[in-house]
Amino acid sequence: MTLKTLGAKKAAELDQELMSEDGGFSIDQLMELAGLSVAQAVYKVHPPPTNSQSKPKILIAAGPGNNGGDGLVAARHLHHFGYTPVVYYPKPTNQPIFTGLQKQLHKLSIPFLTTPESFTSELQSADLVVDALFGFSFKPPVRAPFDSVLADIIQAKKPVLAVDIPSSWDVEGGPPGEGLVGHEFMPEFLISLTAAKPSVRWFKGERHFIGGRFLSKAIADKYGLDVPDYRGVDQIAEVEVGVKVEKL
């Protein structure tokens, strides 16, 4: 088996095509579908216990871009799935789509952490961390305040689900060099959105999912992608870790 991957340029082109007049999607729709996929991946790797009053605490670290927006959407779905989501969003984006997502979470009484100290404290009791800091457009190195956020996540040694690519990784080149923040960052779980990115060749975690069940066969064929074998109502499909990677 060969896993076909999209580099940053092709991934951006695909997003633009989906959101074109001919493609018909809006950024809101794509973010909603991505966030739902993230929430379902959490459910797969850490299902809530049945017949229990205890709700797993999921700590979502959200960055300033669309990757962070995916995390905010996931927090809403996780609340309805039976979890206790907690959000750390240190640099909120002042755009309608992001302010709307925050309002939705406030209406559900989902807590937002406001200080680095509160984030560090919440990490100690979290059952799982969602890394939604940076996506495929990220360019190293990690800058403040996110360098401290990522360092805290690594030090806490909690299970992590990374959204699209592990934060601090270059979409093409993988983990940063020795001595840089994120050099030793290896999440247990990864959910690639729409398609895996080339950096997945360095992923040595436990489970890898593809999420985003919205590509038509025509679009997938145009970009040389294989549509995953989604089952039933699933928005994600699990793929084998460590398979040969082909960049398109």
Coordinates of N, CA and C in Angstrom, one line a residue:
M1 N 0.8 -1.2 0.0 CA 0.0 0.0 0.0 C 0.9 1.2 0.0
T2 N 0.5 2.2 -0.8 CA 1.1 3.5 -0.8 C 0.1 4.6 -0.4
L3 N 0.5 5.5 0.5 CA -0.3 6.6 1.0 C 0.0 7.8 0.2
K4 N -0.9 8.3 -0.6 CA -0.7 9.5 -1.4 C -0.9 10.8 -0.5
T5 N 0.0 11.7 -0.7 CA 0.0 12.9 0.2 C 0.0 14.1 -0.7
L6 N -0.5 15.2 -0.1 CA -0.6 16.5 -0.7 C 0.4 17.5 0.0
G7 N 1.3 18.1 -0.7 CA 2.1 19.2 -0.2 C 1.3 20.4 0.1
A8 N 1.9 21.4 0.7 CA 1.2 22.6 1.1 C 0.6 23.3 -0.1
K9 N 1.3 23.4 -1.2 CA 0.8 24.1 -2.4 C -0.4 23.4 -3.0
K10 N -0.3 22.1 -3.2 CA -1.5 21.4 -3.7 C -2.7 21.4 -2.7
A11 N -2.4 21.3 -1.4 CA -3.5 21.3 -0.5 C -4.2 22.7 -0.5
A12 N -3.4 23.8 -0.6 CA -4.1 25.1 -0.7 C -4.9 25.2 -2.0
E13 N -4.3 24.7 -3.1 CA -5.1 24.7 -4.4 C -6.4 23.9 -4.3
L14 N -6.3 22.8 -3.6 CA -7.5 22.0 -3.5 C -8.6 22.7 -2.6
D15 N -8.1 23.4 -1.5 CA -9.1 24.1 -0.7 C -9.7 25.3 -1.5
Q16 N -8.9 25.9 -2.3 CA -9.4 27.0 -3.1 C -10.4 26.5 -4.2
E17 N -10.2 25.4 -4.7 CA -11.1 24.8 -5.7 C -12.4 24.4 -5.1
L18 N -12.3 23.8 -3.9 CA -13.5 23.5 -3.2 C -14.4 24.7 -2.8
M19 N -13.7 25.8 -2.5 CA -14.4 27.1 -2.1 C -14.7 28.0 -3.3
S20 N -14.4 27.5 -4.5 CA -14.7 28.4 -5.7 C -16.2 28.4 -6.0
E21 N -16.6 29.2 -6.9 CA -18.0 29.2 -7.3 C -18.4 27.9 -7.9
D22 N -17.5 27.2 -8.6 CA -17.9 25.9 -9.1 C -17.8 24.9 -8.1
G23 N -16.9 25.0 -7.1 CA -16.9 24.0 -6.0 C -18.0 24.0 -5.0
G24 N -18.5 25.2 -4.7 CA -19.7 25.4 -3.9 C -19.6 25.3 -2.4
F25 N -18.4 25.0 -1.9 CA -18.2 25.0 -0.5 C -17.9 26.4 0.1
S26 N -18.2 26.6 1.4 CA -17.7 27.8 2.1 C -16.7 27.3 3.1
I27 N -15.9 28.3 3.6 CA -14.9 28.0 4.6 C -15.6 27.5 5.9
D28 N -16.8 28.0 6.2 CA -17.6 27.5 7.3 C -17.9 26.0 7.2
Q29 N -18.3 25.6 6.0 CA -18.7 24.2 5.8 C -17.4 23.3 6.0
L30 N -16.3 23.7 5.4 CA -15.1 22.9 5.4 C -14.6 22.8 6.9
M31 N -14.7 23.9 7.6 CA -14.2 23.9 9.0 C -15.1 23.0 9.9
E32 N -16.4 23.1 9.6 CA -17.4 22.2 10.3 C -17.1 20.8 10.1
L33 N -16.9 20.4 8.9 CA -16.7 19.0 8.5 C -15.3 18.5 9.1
A34 N -14.3 19.4 9.1 CA -13.0 19.0 9.6 C -13.1 18.9 11.1
G35 N -13.8 19.8 11.8 CA -13.9 19.7 13.3 C -14.7 18.5 13.7
L36 N -15.7 18.1 12.9 CA -16.5 16.9 13.2 C -15.6 15.7 13.1
S37 N -14.8 15.7 12.1 CA -13.8 14.6 11.9 C -12.9 14.4 13.1
V38 N -12.4 15.6 13.5 CA -11.5 15.6 14.7 C -12.2 15.0 15.9
A39 N -13.4 15.4 16.2 CA -14.2 14.9 17.3 C -14.4 13.4 17.2
Q40 N -14.7 13.0 16.0 CA -14.9 11.5 15.8 C -13.6 10.7 16.1
A41 N -12.5 11.3 15.7 CA -11.2 10.7 15.9 C -10.9 10.5 17.4
V42 N -11.3 11.6 18.2 CA -11.2 11.5 19.6 C -12.0 10.4 20.2
Y43 N -13.2 10.3 19.6 CA -14.1 9.2 20.1 C -13.6 7.8 19.8
K44 N -12.9 7.7 18.7 CA -12.3 6.4 18.3 C -11.1 6.0 19.3
V45 N -10.3 7.0 19.6 CA -9.1 6.7 20.4 C -9.3 6.7 21.9
H46 N -10.3 7.5 22.3 CA -10.6 7.6 23.8 C -12.1 7.7 24.0
P47 N -12.9 6.6 23.7 CA -14.3 6.6 23.9 C -14.7 6.9 25.3
P48 N -15.8 7.7 25.5 CA -16.3 7.9 26.9 C -16.8 6.6 27.5
P49 N -16.6 6.4 28.8 CA -17.1 5.2 29.4 C -18.6 5.2 29.4
T50 N -19.2 4.0 29.3 CA -20.6 3.9 29.4 C -21.1 3.7 30.8
N51 N -22.3 4.2 31.1 CA -22.9 4.1 32.4 C -22.0 4.7 33.5
S52 N -21.4 5.8 33.2 CA -20.6 6.5 34.1 C -20.9 8.0 34.2
Q53 N -20.8 8.6 35.3 CA -21.0 10.0 35.5 C -19.7 10.8 35.1
S54 N -18.6 10.1 35.0 CA -17.3 10.7 34.7 C -17.2 11.0 33.2
K55 N -17.0 12.2 32.8 CA -16.8 12.6 31.4 C -15.3 12.9 31.2
P56 N -14.7 12.2 30.2 CA -13.3 12.4 29.9 C -13.0 13.9 29.6
K57 N -11.9 14.5 30.2 CA -11.6 15.9 29.9 C -10.7 15.9 28.7
I58 N -11.1 16.7 27.7 CA -10.3 16.8 26.5 C -9.9 18.3 26.4
L59 N -8.6 18.5 26.4 CA -8.0 19.8 26.4 C -7.6 20.2 25.0
I60 N -8.3 21.2 24.4 CA -8.0 21.6 23.0 C -7.1 22.8 23.0
A61 N -5.9 22.7 22.4 CA -5.0 23.8 22.3 C -5.2 24.4 20.9
A62 N -5.8 25.6 20.7 CA -6.2 26.1 19.4 C -5.3 27.3 19.0
G63 N -4.8 27.2 17.8 CA -4.0 28.3 17.2 C -4.9 29.3 16.6
P64 N -4.2 30.4 16.0 CA -4.9 31.5 15.4 C -5.5 31.3 14.1
G65 N -5.2 30.2 13.4 CA -5.7 30.0 12.0 C -6.8 29.0 11.9
N66 N -7.0 28.5 10.7 CA -8.1 27.6 10.4 C -7.9 26.3 11.2
N67 N -6.7 25.9 11.5 CA -6.5 24.7 12.3 C -7.1 24.9 13.7
G68 N -6.9 26.1 14.3 CA -7.5 26.4 15.5 C -9.0 26.4 15.4
G69 N -9.6 26.9 14.3 CA -11.0 26.8 14.1 C -11.5 25.4 14.1
D70 N -10.8 24.5 13.5 CA -11.2 23.1 13.5 C -11.3 22.6 14.9
G71 N -10.3 23.0 15.8 CA -10.3 22.7 17.2 C -11.5 23.2 17.9
L72 N -11.9 24.4 17.6 CA -13.1 25.0 18.2 C -14.4 24.2 17.8
V73 N -14.5 23.9 16.6 CA -15.6 23.1 16.1 C -15.6 21.7 16.8
A74 N -14.5 21.1 16.9 CA -14.4 19.8 17.6 C -14.8 19.9 19.0
A75 N -14.5 21.0 19.7 CA -14.9 21.2 21.1 C -16.4 21.1 21.3
R76 N -17.1 21.8 20.3 CA -18.6 21.7 20.4 C -19.1 20.3 20.2
H77 N -18.6 19.6 19.2 CA -19.1 18.2 19.0 C -18.7 17.3 20.2
L78 N -17.5 17.5 20.8 CA -17.1 16.7 21.9 C -18.0 16.9 23.1
H79 N -18.5 18.1 23.3 CA -19.4 18.4 24.4 C -20.7 17.5 24.2
H80 N -21.2 17.5 22.9 CA -22.4 16.7 22.7 C -22.2 15.2 22.6
F81 N -20.9 14.8 22.4 CA -20.5 13.4 22.4 C -20.4 12.8 23.8
G82 N -20.4 13.7 24.9 CA -20.3 13.2 26.2 C -19.0 13.4 26.9
Y83 N -18.2 14.4 26.4 CA -16.9 14.7 27.0 C -17.0 16.1 27.7
T84 N -15.9 16.4 28.4 CA -15.8 17.7 29.0 C -14.6 18.4 28.3
P85 N -14.9 19.2 27.2 CA -13.9 19.9 26.5 C -13.5 21.2 27.3
V86 N -12.2 21.5 27.2 CA -11.7 22.7 27.8 C -10.8 23.3 26.7
V87 N -10.9 24.6 26.5 CA -10.2 25.2 25.3 C -9.1 26.2 25.8
Y88 N -8.0 26.1 25.2 CA -7.0 27.2 25.4 C -6.7 27.8 24.0
Y89 N -7.1 29.1 23.9 CA -7.1 29.9 22.7 C -6.3 31.2 22.9
P90 N -5.0 31.1 23.0 CA -4.2 32.3 23.5 C -4.2 33.5 22.6
K91 N -4.5 33.3 21.3 CA -4.5 34.4 20.3 C -5.7 34.3 19.4
P92 N -6.9 34.7 20.0 CA -8.1 34.6 19.2 C -8.1 35.4 18.0
T93 N -8.7 34.9 16.9 CA -8.8 35.6 15.6 C -10.1 36.4 15.6
N94 N -10.0 37.6 15.3 CA -11.1 38.5 15.3 C -11.8 38.6 13.9
Q95 N -12.3 37.5 13.5 CA -13.1 37.4 12.3 C -14.4 36.7 12.6
P96 N -15.5 37.0 11.8 CA -16.8 36.5 12.2 C -16.9 35.0 12.4
I97 N -16.2 34.2 11.5 CA -16.4 32.8 11.7 C -15.8 32.3 13.0
F98 N -14.7 32.9 13.5 CA -14.0 32.5 14.7 C -14.8 33.1 15.9
T99 N -15.2 34.3 15.9 CA -16.0 34.9 17.0 C -17.3 34.1 17.1
G100 N -17.9 33.7 16.0 CA -19.1 32.9 16.1 C -18.9 31.5 16.8
L101 N -17.8 30.9 16.4 CA -17.5 29.6 17.1 C -17.3 29.7 18.6
Q102 N -16.6 30.8 19.0 CA -16.4 31.1 20.4 C -17.7 31.3 21.1
K103 N -18.6 32.1 20.5 CA -19.9 32.3 21.1 C -20.7 31.0 21.3
Q104 N -20.6 30.1 20.3 CA -21.3 28.8 20.4 C -20.8 28.0 21.6
L105 N -19.5 28.1 21.8 CA -18.9 27.3 23.0 C -19.2 28.0 24.3
H106 N -19.3 29.3 24.3 CA -19.7 30.0 25.6 C -21.1 29.7 25.9
K107 N -22.0 29.5 24.9 CA -23.4 29.2 25.2 C -23.5 27.8 25.8
L108 N -22.5 26.9 25.5 CA -22.5 25.6 26.1 C -21.8 25.5 27.4
S109 N -21.3 26.7 27.9 CA -20.5 26.8 29.1 C -19.2 26.0 29.0
I110 N -18.7 25.9 27.9 CA -17.4 25.3 27.7 C -16.3 26.3 28.1
P111 N -15.5 25.9 29.1 CA -14.5 26.9 29.6 C -13.4 27.2 28.7
F112 N -13.0 28.5 28.7 CA -11.8 28.9 28.0 C -10.7 29.3 29.0
L113 N -9.6 28.7 28.9 CA -8.5 29.1 29.8 C -7.9 30.4 29.3
T114 N -7.5 31.3 30.3 CA -7.1 32.6 30.0 C -5.6 32.9 30.2
T115 N -4.9 32.0 30.9 CA -3.5 32.3 31.2 C -2.6 31.0 30.9
P116 N -1.3 31.2 30.7 CA -0.5 30.0 30.5 C -0.5 29.1 31.7
E117 N -0.6 29.8 32.9 CA -0.6 29.0 34.1 C -1.8 28.1 34.2
S118 N -2.9 28.6 33.8 CA -4.2 27.8 33.9 C -4.1 26.6 32.9
F119 N -3.4 26.9 31.7 CA -3.2 25.8 30.7 C -2.3 24.7 31.3
T120 N -1.2 25.1 31.9 CA -0.3 24.1 32.5 C -1.0 23.3 33.6
S121 N -1.8 24.0 34.4 CA -2.6 23.3 35.4 C -3.6 22.3 34.9
E122 N -4.3 22.7 33.9 CA -5.3 21.8 33.3 C -4.7 20.6 32.6
L123 N -3.5 20.8 32.1 CA -2.8 19.6 31.4 C -2.7 18.4 32.4
Q124 N -2.5 18.7 33.6 CA -2.3 17.7 34.6 C -3.5 16.7 34.8
S125 N -4.7 17.2 34.6 CA -5.9 16.4 34.7 C -6.6 16.1 33.4
A126 N -6.0 16.5 32.3 CA -6.6 16.1 31.0 C -6.4 14.7 30.7
D127 N -7.4 14.1 30.0 CA -7.3 12.7 29.6 C -6.7 12.6 28.2
L128 N -6.8 13.7 27.4 CA -6.3 13.7 26.1 C -6.2 15.1 25.6
V129 N -5.1 15.5 24.8 CA -4.9 16.8 24.3 C -5.1 16.8 22.8
V130 N -5.9 17.8 22.3 CA -6.0 18.0 20.9 C -5.1 19.1 20.5
D131 N -4.1 18.8 19.6 CA -3.2 19.7 19.1 C -3.7 20.4 17.9
A132 N -4.4 21.5 18.0 CA -4.9 22.3 16.9 C -4.3 23.6 16.8
L133 N -3.0 23.7 17.0 CA -2.2 24.9 16.9 C -1.9 25.4 15.5
F134 N -1.3 24.5 14.7 CA -0.9 24.9 13.3 C -1.3 23.8 12.3
G135 N -1.5 24.2 11.1 CA -1.9 23.3 10.0 C -0.8 23.3 9.0
F136 N -1.2 22.9 7.7 CA -0.2 22.7 6.7 C 0.5 23.9 6.2
S137 N 0.0 25.1 6.5 CA 0.6 26.4 6.1 C 1.7 26.9 7.0
F138 N 1.9 26.2 8.2 CA 2.9 26.6 9.2 C 4.3 26.6 8.6
K139 N 5.0 27.7 9.0 CA 6.5 27.7 8.7 C 7.3 27.8 10.0
P140 N 8.1 26.9 10.2 CA 8.9 26.9 11.5 C 9.8 28.2 11.5
P141 N 10.2 28.6 12.7 CA 10.1 27.9 14.0 C 8.8 28.3 14.7
V142 N 8.5 27.7 15.8 CA 7.3 28.0 16.6 C 7.7 29.3 17.4
R143 N 6.8 30.2 17.4 CA 7.0 31.5 18.1 C 6.1 31.6 19.3
A144 N 6.5 32.6 20.1 CA 5.7 32.9 21.3 C 4.3 33.3 20.9
P145 N 3.2 33.0 21.7 CA 3.3 32.2 22.9 C 3.2 30.7 22.7
F146 N 3.2 30.3 21.5 CA 2.9 28.9 21.2 C 4.1 27.9 21.4
D147 N 5.3 28.5 21.5 CA 6.5 27.7 21.9 C 6.3 27.2 23.3
S148 N 5.8 28.0 24.2 CA 5.6 27.5 25.6 C 4.4 26.6 25.7
V149 N 3.4 26.8 24.9 CA 2.2 25.9 24.8 C 2.7 24.5 24.4
L150 N 3.4 24.4 23.3 CA 3.9 23.1 22.8 C 4.9 22.5 23.8
A151 N 5.7 23.3 24.4 CA 6.7 22.7 25.4 C 5.9 22.1 26.6
D152 N 4.9 22.8 27.0 CA 4.1 22.2 28.1 C 3.4 20.9 27.7
I153 N 2.9 20.9 26.5 CA 2.2 19.7 26.0 C 3.2 18.5 26.0
I154 N 4.4 18.7 25.5 CA 5.4 17.7 25.4 C 5.8 17.2 26.8
Q155 N 6.0 18.2 27.7 CA 6.4 17.8 29.1 C 5.3 17.1 29.9
A156 N 4.1 17.4 29.6 CA 3.0 16.7 30.3 C 2.8 15.2 30.1
K157 N 3.3 14.8 28.9 CA 3.3 13.4 28.5 C 1.9 12.8 28.5
K158 N 0.9 13.6 28.1 CA -0.5 13.2 27.9 C -0.7 12.7 26.5
P159 N -1.6 11.8 26.3 CA -1.9 11.4 24.9 C -2.4 12.6 24.1
V160 N -1.8 12.7 22.9 CA -2.1 13.8 22.0 C -2.7 13.4 20.7
L161 N -3.7 14.0 20.2 CA -4.2 13.9 18.8 C -3.9 15.1 18.1
A162 N -3.0 15.0 17.1 CA -2.6 16.2 16.3 C -3.6 16.3 15.1
V163 N -3.9 17.6 14.8 CA -4.8 17.9 13.7 C -4.0 18.3 12.5
D164 N -4.1 17.5 11.5 CA -3.5 17.6 10.1 C -2.0 17.3 10.1
I165 N -1.2 18.1 10.9 CA 0.2 17.8 11.1 C 0.5 18.1 12.5
P166 N 1.5 17.4 13.1 CA 1.9 17.8 14.5 C 2.5 19.2 14.5
S167 N 2.0 20.0 15.4 CA 2.5 21.4 15.5 C 4.0 21.4 15.7
S168 N 4.6 22.4 15.0 CA 6.1 22.6 14.9 C 6.7 21.8 13.7
W169 N 6.0 20.8 13.2 CA 6.5 20.1 12.0 C 6.4 20.9 10.8
D170 N 7.3 20.8 9.9 CA 7.2 21.4 8.5 C 6.4 20.4 7.7
V171 N 5.5 20.9 6.9 CA 4.6 20.1 6.1 C 5.4 19.2 5.2
E172 N 6.5 19.6 4.7 CA 7.3 18.8 3.8 C 8.4 18.0 4.5
G173 N 9.1 18.7 5.5 CA 10.3 18.2 6.1 C 10.2 17.5 7.4
G174 N 9.0 17.6 8.0 CA 8.8 16.8 9.3 C 9.2 17.6 10.5
P175 N 9.7 16.9 11.5 CA 10.0 17.6 12.8 C 11.1 18.5 12.6
P176 N 11.1 19.6 13.5 CA 12.2 20.6 13.5 C 13.5 20.0 13.9
G177 N 14.6 20.7 13.7 CA 15.9 20.2 14.0 C 16.2 20.1 15.5
E178 N 17.2 19.4 15.9 CA 17.6 19.2 17.3 C 17.8 20.6 17.9
G179 N 17.3 20.7 19.1 CA 17.4 21.9 19.9 C 16.3 22.9 19.7
L180 N 15.4 22.7 18.7 CA 14.3 23.5 18.5 C 13.0 22.9 19.2
V181 N 12.1 23.8 19.5 CA 10.9 23.4 20.2 C 10.1 22.5 19.2
G182 N 9.7 21.3 19.7 CA 9.0 20.3 18.9 C 9.9 19.2 18.3
H183 N 11.2 19.3 18.5 CA 12.1 18.3 17.9 C 11.7 16.9 18.3
E184 N 11.3 16.8 19.6 CA 10.9 15.5 20.2 C 9.4 15.2 20.2
F185 N 8.6 16.1 19.5 CA 7.2 15.9 19.6 C 6.7 14.8 18.7
M186 N 6.1 13.8 19.3 CA 5.6 12.7 18.5 C 4.2 12.3 19.1
P187 N 3.1 12.9 18.6 CA 1.8 12.6 19.1 C 1.5 11.1 18.9
E188 N 0.6 10.6 19.8 CA 0.2 9.2 19.7 C -0.8 9.1 18.5
F189 N -1.5 10.1 18.2 CA -2.6 10.0 17.2 C -2.5 11.2 16.2
L190 N -2.9 10.9 15.0 CA -2.9 12.0 14.0 C -4.1 11.8 13.1
I191 N -4.8 13.0 12.9 CA -5.9 13.0 11.9 C -5.5 13.9 10.8
S192 N -5.3 13.4 9.6 CA -5.0 14.2 8.4 C -6.3 14.6 7.8
L193 N -6.4 15.9 7.4 CA -7.6 16.4 6.9 C -7.6 16.5 5.4
T194 N -8.6 15.9 4.8 CA -8.8 15.8 3.3 C -7.8 14.7 2.8
A195 N -6.5 14.9 3.0 CA -5.5 14.0 2.6 C -4.3 14.1 3.5
A196 N -3.5 13.0 3.6 CA -2.3 13.1 4.4 C -1.3 14.1 3.8
K197 N -0.4 14.6 4.6 CA 0.6 15.6 4.1 C 2.0 14.8 4.1
P198 N 2.9 15.3 3.3 CA 4.2 14.6 3.2 C 4.9 14.3 4.5
S199 N 4.7 15.2 5.5 CA 5.4 15.0 6.8 C 5.0 13.7 7.5
V200 N 3.9 13.1 7.0 CA 3.4 11.9 7.7 C 4.4 10.7 7.6
R201 N 5.4 10.8 6.7 CA 6.4 9.8 6.7 C 7.2 9.7 8.0
W202 N 7.2 10.8 8.8 CA 8.0 10.8 10.1 C 7.1 10.4 11.2
F203 N 5.8 10.2 11.0 CA 4.9 9.9 12.1 C 5.0 8.5 12.5
K204 N 5.4 8.3 13.8 CA 5.6 7.0 14.4 C 4.6 6.7 15.6
G205 N 3.5 7.4 15.5 CA 2.5 7.2 16.6 C 1.7 5.9 16.5
E206 N 0.6 5.9 17.2 CA -0.1 4.6 17.3 C -1.2 4.5 16.2
R207 N -1.9 5.6 15.9 CA -3.0 5.5 15.0 C -3.1 6.7 14.1
H208 N -3.5 6.5 12.9 CA -3.5 7.6 11.9 C -4.9 7.5 11.2
F209 N -5.6 8.6 11.1 CA -6.9 8.7 10.4 C -6.8 9.8 9.3
I210 N -7.6 9.5 8.3 CA -7.9 10.5 7.3 C -9.3 11.0 7.6
G211 N -9.5 12.3 7.6 CA -10.8 12.9 7.9 C -11.3 13.9 6.8
G212 N -12.6 14.1 6.7 CA -13.1 15.0 5.7 C -13.8 14.3 4.6
R213 N -15.0 13.9 4.8 CA -15.7 13.0 3.9 C -16.5 13.9 3.0
F214 N -15.8 14.6 2.1 CA -16.6 15.5 1.2 C -16.1 15.6 -0.2
L215 N -15.0 14.9 -0.5 CA -14.4 15.0 -1.8 C -15.2 14.2 -2.8
S216 N -15.5 14.8 -4.0 CA -16.1 14.0 -5.1 C -15.0 13.2 -5.7
K217 N -15.5 12.1 -6.4 CA -14.5 11.3 -7.1 C -13.8 12.1 -8.2
A218 N -14.5 13.0 -8.8 CA -13.8 13.8 -9.9 C -12.7 14.7 -9.3
I219 N -12.9 15.3 -8.2 CA -11.9 16.1 -7.5 C -10.7 15.2 -7.1
A220 N -11.1 14.1 -6.4 CA -10.0 13.2 -6.0 C -9.2 12.7 -7.1
D221 N -9.8 12.4 -8.2 CA -9.0 11.9 -9.4 C -8.2 13.0 -10.0
K222 N -8.7 14.2 -10.0 CA -7.9 15.4 -10.5 C -6.6 15.6 -9.7
Y223 N -6.7 15.4 -8.4 CA -5.5 15.6 -7.6 C -4.7 14.3 -7.3
G224 N -5.2 13.2 -7.9 CA -4.5 11.9 -7.8 C -4.7 11.2 -6.4
L225 N -5.7 11.6 -5.7 CA -6.0 11.0 -4.4 C -6.9 9.8 -4.5
D226 N -6.6 8.9 -3.5 CA -7.5 7.8 -3.3 C -8.5 8.2 -2.2
V227 N -9.8 8.1 -2.4 CA -10.8 8.3 -1.4 C -10.8 7.2 -0.4
P228 N -10.6 7.5 0.9 CA -10.6 6.4 1.9 C -11.8 5.6 1.9
D229 N -11.7 4.4 2.5 CA -12.9 3.5 2.6 C -13.7 3.9 3.9
Y230 N -14.5 5.0 3.8 CA -15.3 5.4 4.9 C -16.4 4.4 5.1
R231 N -16.7 4.1 6.3 CA -17.7 3.0 6.6 C -19.0 3.7 7.2
G232 N -20.1 3.3 6.8 CA -21.4 3.8 7.3 C -21.4 5.3 7.4
V233 N -21.7 5.8 8.6 CA -21.8 7.3 8.8 C -20.4 7.9 9.2
D234 N -19.4 7.1 9.3 CA -18.1 7.6 9.7 C -17.6 8.8 8.9
Q235 N -17.0 9.8 9.5 CA -16.4 10.9 8.8 C -14.9 10.7 8.7
I236 N -14.4 9.6 9.3 CA -12.9 9.3 9.3 C -12.7 7.9 8.8
A237 N -11.5 7.6 8.3 CA -11.1 6.3 8.0 C -9.7 6.1 8.5
E238 N -9.4 5.0 9.1 CA -8.1 4.7 9.7 C -7.2 4.1 8.6
V239 N -5.9 4.6 8.6 CA -4.9 4.1 7.7 C -3.8 3.6 8.5
E240 N -3.0 2.7 7.9 CA -1.9 2.1 8.5 C -0.7 3.1 8.8
V241 N -0.2 3.0 9.9 CA 1.0 3.8 10.2 C 2.3 3.2 9.6
G242 N 3.1 4.0 9.0 CA 4.4 3.5 8.5 C 4.4 3.0 7.1
V243 N 3.3 3.2 6.4 CA 3.2 2.7 5.0 C 4.1 3.7 4.1
K244 N 4.4 3.2 2.9 CA 5.2 4.0 2.0 C 4.4 5.3 1.6
V245 N 5.0 6.4 1.5 CA 4.4 7.7 1.2 C 4.7 8.2 -0.2
E246 N 3.7 8.6 -0.9 CA 3.9 9.2 -2.3 C 3.4 10.6 -2.3
K247 N 4.3 11.6 -2.6 CA 3.8 13.0 -2.7 C 3.3 13.2 -4.1
L248 N 2.2 13.9 -4.1 CA 1.5 14.2 -5.4 C 1.8 15.6 -5.8

